Amino acid sequence: MESQKMHLRHVTLHCFRKGNSAKDTADEIFTVYGSGTTTIRTVGNWFKKFRAGNFELKDEDPATTHTDIIKTVLTENPRYSVREIVDATNIPKTTVHKHRYEVLVPHGDLLTETGLMNRFDWDVLPHPPYSPDLAPSDYYLFLSLKNSLRGKSFKSISEIKTHLDEYFTRVNLNNFGKRA
C-alpha cells in the first residue's frame, strides 16, 4: 500500500511538471489505476505543495504535539498564564487555552474529594440524582405558599411565623398528596 502511495505521488509530480491541472491529473490516475486510488482533493494538495517548491514525496514526520510542549512549560512553572505560554512557545492562544484549561485539567478530581472526606471525617450519604426531599406534591404547596405571601411585607420574624402558622392551619395538606 505504501509503495502504491509513493508511486501515485511520483505520477502526480510527473503530471505537475508536464503542466497538467490537478483535475486532469486525477482523471488520468482514475483512468489508469481506478477510481478509488486517490481523490481530486489529495492531488490538489500535492499540487499546492509542488507550487510552493516542496517536492519531497515522503510523508513528513508528525510534529511534537502541543500538549507535550505545554506540559513541559508548565512543569517549569505551573503558574504561567496562557499569554506567557504563548509568548514562550509560539503556539496559538486558542490551542494553549484549550490545553491549559480543558485537556490538562482532570475532570472530576476524586482524589481531592476523597482527601477532603477523610480529612474532615465526613460521611457521604448515597442518594439518587433527583432530590427525594422534594416530592412533586411539594411544588403545589410552594406555589400556594408563594401566593399567600404575595404583596405582604413583614416587620419582624414573629409576624412571619404567625403568618406561616395561620397558613398551615388554614390549608388542608392532604390535598397536596393527591396531585402527585
Short mmCIF file of C-alpha atoms in Angstrom, two decimals:
data_model
loop_
_atom_site.label_atom_id
_atom_site.label_comp_id
_atom_site.label_asym_id
_atom_site.label_seq_id
_atom_site.Cartn_x
_atom_site.Cartn_y
_atom_site.Cartn_z
CA MET A 1 0.00 0.00 0.00
CA GLU A 2 2.80 2.38 0.92
CA SER A 3 4.65 1.69 -2.33
CA GLN A 4 1.47 2.40 -4.32
CA LYS A 5 1.02 5.73 -2.50
CA MET A 6 4.61 6.65 -3.33
CA HIS A 7 4.11 5.60 -6.96
CA LEU A 8 0.98 7.77 -7.24
CA ARG A 9 2.92 10.71 -5.80
CA HIS A 10 5.58 10.24 -8.49
CA VAL A 11 2.84 10.17 -11.14
CA THR A 12 1.33 13.33 -9.64
CA LEU A 13 4.73 15.08 -9.71
CA HIS A 14 5.28 13.94 -13.31
CA CYS A 15 1.90 15.36 -14.39
CA PHE A 16 2.61 18.59 -12.47
CA ARG A 17 5.90 19.04 -14.32
CA LYS A 18 4.12 18.33 -17.63
CA GLY A 19 1.82 21.28 -16.86
CA ASN A 20 -1.39 19.31 -16.29
CA SER A 21 -4.03 20.65 -13.91
CA ALA A 22 -4.89 18.84 -10.70
CA LYS A 23 -8.24 17.72 -12.13
CA ASP A 24 -6.66 16.37 -15.32
CA THR A 25 -4.05 14.54 -13.25
CA ALA A 26 -6.71 12.98 -11.02
CA ASP A 27 -8.71 11.92 -14.10
CA GLU A 28 -5.61 10.32 -15.59
CA ILE A 29 -4.90 8.44 -12.34
CA PHE A 30 -8.53 7.28 -12.20
CA THR A 31 -8.31 6.03 -15.79
CA VAL A 32 -5.09 4.08 -15.29
CA TYR A 33 -5.31 2.92 -11.64
CA GLY A 34 -9.05 3.02 -10.84
CA SER A 35 -11.39 5.49 -9.22
CA GLY A 36 -10.68 4.56 -5.59
CA THR A 37 -6.94 5.11 -5.64
CA THR A 38 -6.91 8.81 -4.74
CA THR A 39 -9.13 11.89 -4.67
CA ILE A 40 -9.08 15.15 -6.57
CA ARG A 41 -8.55 16.95 -3.27
CA THR A 42 -5.44 14.88 -2.48
CA VAL A 43 -3.99 15.58 -5.92
CA GLY A 44 -4.80 19.27 -5.41
CA ASN A 45 -2.99 19.28 -2.07
CA TRP A 46 0.11 17.75 -3.69
CA PHE A 47 -0.02 20.33 -6.48
CA LYS A 48 -0.20 23.06 -3.84
CA LYS A 49 2.96 21.68 -2.18
CA PHE A 50 4.72 21.47 -5.56
CA ARG A 51 3.80 25.08 -6.41
CA ALA A 52 5.29 26.15 -3.06
CA GLY A 53 8.57 24.50 -4.07
CA ASN A 54 8.25 21.44 -1.84
CA PHE A 55 8.97 18.38 -3.98
CA GLU A 56 9.51 15.96 -1.06
CA LEU A 57 7.27 12.95 -1.69
CA LYS A 58 7.76 11.16 1.64
CA ASP A 59 5.32 11.68 4.47
CA GLU A 60 6.51 14.29 6.93
CA ASP A 61 7.18 13.17 10.47
CA PRO A 62 4.41 14.24 12.79
CA ALA A 63 5.32 17.34 14.73
CA THR A 64 5.52 17.12 18.51
CA THR A 65 2.14 17.63 19.99
CA HIS A 66 1.25 20.91 21.57
CA THR A 67 0.24 19.03 24.71
CA ASP A 68 3.80 17.83 25.31
CA ILE A 69 5.24 21.31 24.80
CA ILE A 70 2.67 22.92 27.10
CA LYS A 71 3.26 20.22 29.75
CA THR A 72 7.00 20.91 29.60
CA VAL A 73 6.48 24.66 30.04
CA LEU A 74 4.03 24.13 32.90
CA THR A 75 6.44 21.74 34.60
CA GLU A 76 8.94 24.58 34.78
CA ASN A 77 6.37 26.95 36.27
CA PRO A 78 2.78 25.80 36.86
CA ARG A 79 1.64 29.38 37.41
CA TYR A 80 2.27 30.50 33.83
CA SER A 81 -0.68 32.24 32.26
CA VAL A 82 -1.95 31.49 28.77
CA ARG A 83 -0.23 34.62 27.43
CA GLU A 84 3.12 33.64 28.96
CA ILE A 85 2.88 30.15 27.43
CA VAL A 86 2.00 31.66 24.03
CA ASP A 87 4.99 34.02 24.25
CA ALA A 88 7.32 31.16 25.21
CA THR A 89 6.14 28.62 22.62
CA ASN A 90 4.52 30.50 19.70
CA ILE A 91 1.56 28.09 19.89
CA PRO A 92 -1.78 29.75 19.02
CA LYS A 93 -3.57 31.26 22.00
CA THR A 94 -6.76 29.24 21.48
CA THR A 95 -4.80 25.99 21.45
CA VAL A 96 -2.92 26.91 24.62
CA HIS A 97 -6.16 27.92 26.36
CA LYS A 98 -7.85 24.66 25.37
CA HIS A 99 -4.93 22.54 26.59
CA ARG A 100 -4.35 24.60 29.73
CA TYR A 101 -7.94 24.58 30.97
CA GLU A 102 -9.58 21.56 29.33
CA VAL A 103 -7.06 18.90 28.32
CA LEU A 104 -4.53 19.13 31.14
CA VAL A 105 -7.09 19.66 33.93
CA PRO A 106 -8.54 16.45 35.35
CA HIS A 107 -12.30 16.28 35.18
CA GLY A 108 -13.90 15.22 38.46
CA ASP A 109 -10.92 15.16 40.77
CA LEU A 110 -11.93 12.28 43.02
CA LEU A 111 -8.66 12.32 44.92
CA THR A 112 -9.42 15.78 46.22
CA GLU A 113 -12.95 14.81 47.21
CA THR A 114 -11.70 11.67 48.93
CA GLY A 115 -8.97 13.64 50.66
CA LEU A 116 -11.46 16.17 51.99
CA MET A 117 -13.82 13.47 53.20
CA ASN A 118 -11.00 11.72 55.05
CA ARG A 119 -9.53 14.93 56.42
CA PHE A 120 -12.79 16.18 57.91
CA ASP A 121 -14.19 12.70 58.67
CA TRP A 122 -17.31 13.35 56.61
CA ASP A 123 -19.85 10.64 55.96
CA VAL A 124 -21.28 10.74 52.46
CA LEU A 125 -24.83 9.54 52.25
CA PRO A 126 -25.81 7.86 48.99
CA HIS A 127 -28.73 9.50 47.23
CA PRO A 128 -30.31 9.42 43.80
CA PRO A 129 -29.61 12.23 41.31
CA TYR A 130 -33.06 13.68 41.93
CA SER A 131 -33.97 15.16 45.29
CA PRO A 132 -36.14 12.77 47.32
CA ASP A 133 -36.72 15.60 49.81
CA LEU A 134 -38.92 17.42 47.29
CA ALA A 135 -41.82 15.30 46.21
CA PRO A 136 -43.84 16.58 43.23
CA SER A 137 -46.69 17.35 45.61
CA ASP A 138 -44.46 19.86 47.43
CA TYR A 139 -44.33 22.05 44.34
CA TYR A 140 -48.04 22.75 44.68
CA LEU A 141 -47.52 23.59 48.32
CA PHE A 142 -44.77 26.07 47.46
CA LEU A 143 -46.91 27.74 44.80
CA SER A 144 -49.81 28.10 47.23
CA LEU A 145 -47.49 29.44 49.93
CA LYS A 146 -45.92 31.87 47.48
CA ASN A 147 -49.35 33.17 46.52
CA SER A 148 -50.26 33.68 50.18
CA LEU A 149 -47.07 35.75 50.69
CA ARG A 150 -47.52 37.87 47.55
CA GLY A 151 -47.86 41.59 48.31
CA LYS A 152 -47.28 41.22 52.05
CA SER A 153 -44.46 42.81 53.99
CA PHE A 154 -43.45 41.84 57.50
CA LYS A 155 -41.74 43.99 60.09
CA SER A 156 -40.43 41.18 62.28
CA ILE A 157 -39.68 37.48 62.35
CA SER A 158 -42.58 36.89 64.72
CA GLU A 159 -45.02 38.30 62.12
CA ILE A 160 -43.64 35.87 59.53
CA LYS A 161 -44.03 32.95 61.97
CA THR A 162 -47.58 34.00 62.78
CA HIS A 163 -48.49 34.22 59.09
CA LEU A 164 -47.00 30.78 58.38
CA ASP A 165 -48.78 29.19 61.36
CA GLU A 166 -52.10 30.62 60.15
CA TYR A 167 -51.39 29.48 56.59
CA PHE A 168 -50.63 25.88 57.57
CA THR A 169 -53.67 25.62 59.87
CA ARG A 170 -55.89 27.00 57.10
CA VAL A 171 -54.54 24.75 54.33
CA ASN A 172 -55.60 21.12 54.06
CA LEU A 173 -52.26 19.39 53.46
CA ASN A 174 -53.95 16.15 52.39
CA ASN A 175 -54.99 17.82 49.13
CA PHE A 176 -51.37 18.20 48.10
CA GLY A 177 -50.66 14.47 48.32
CA LYS A 178 -53.47 13.66 45.87
CA ARG A 179 -51.95 15.64 42.98
CA ALA A 180 -48.76 13.59 42.82
#
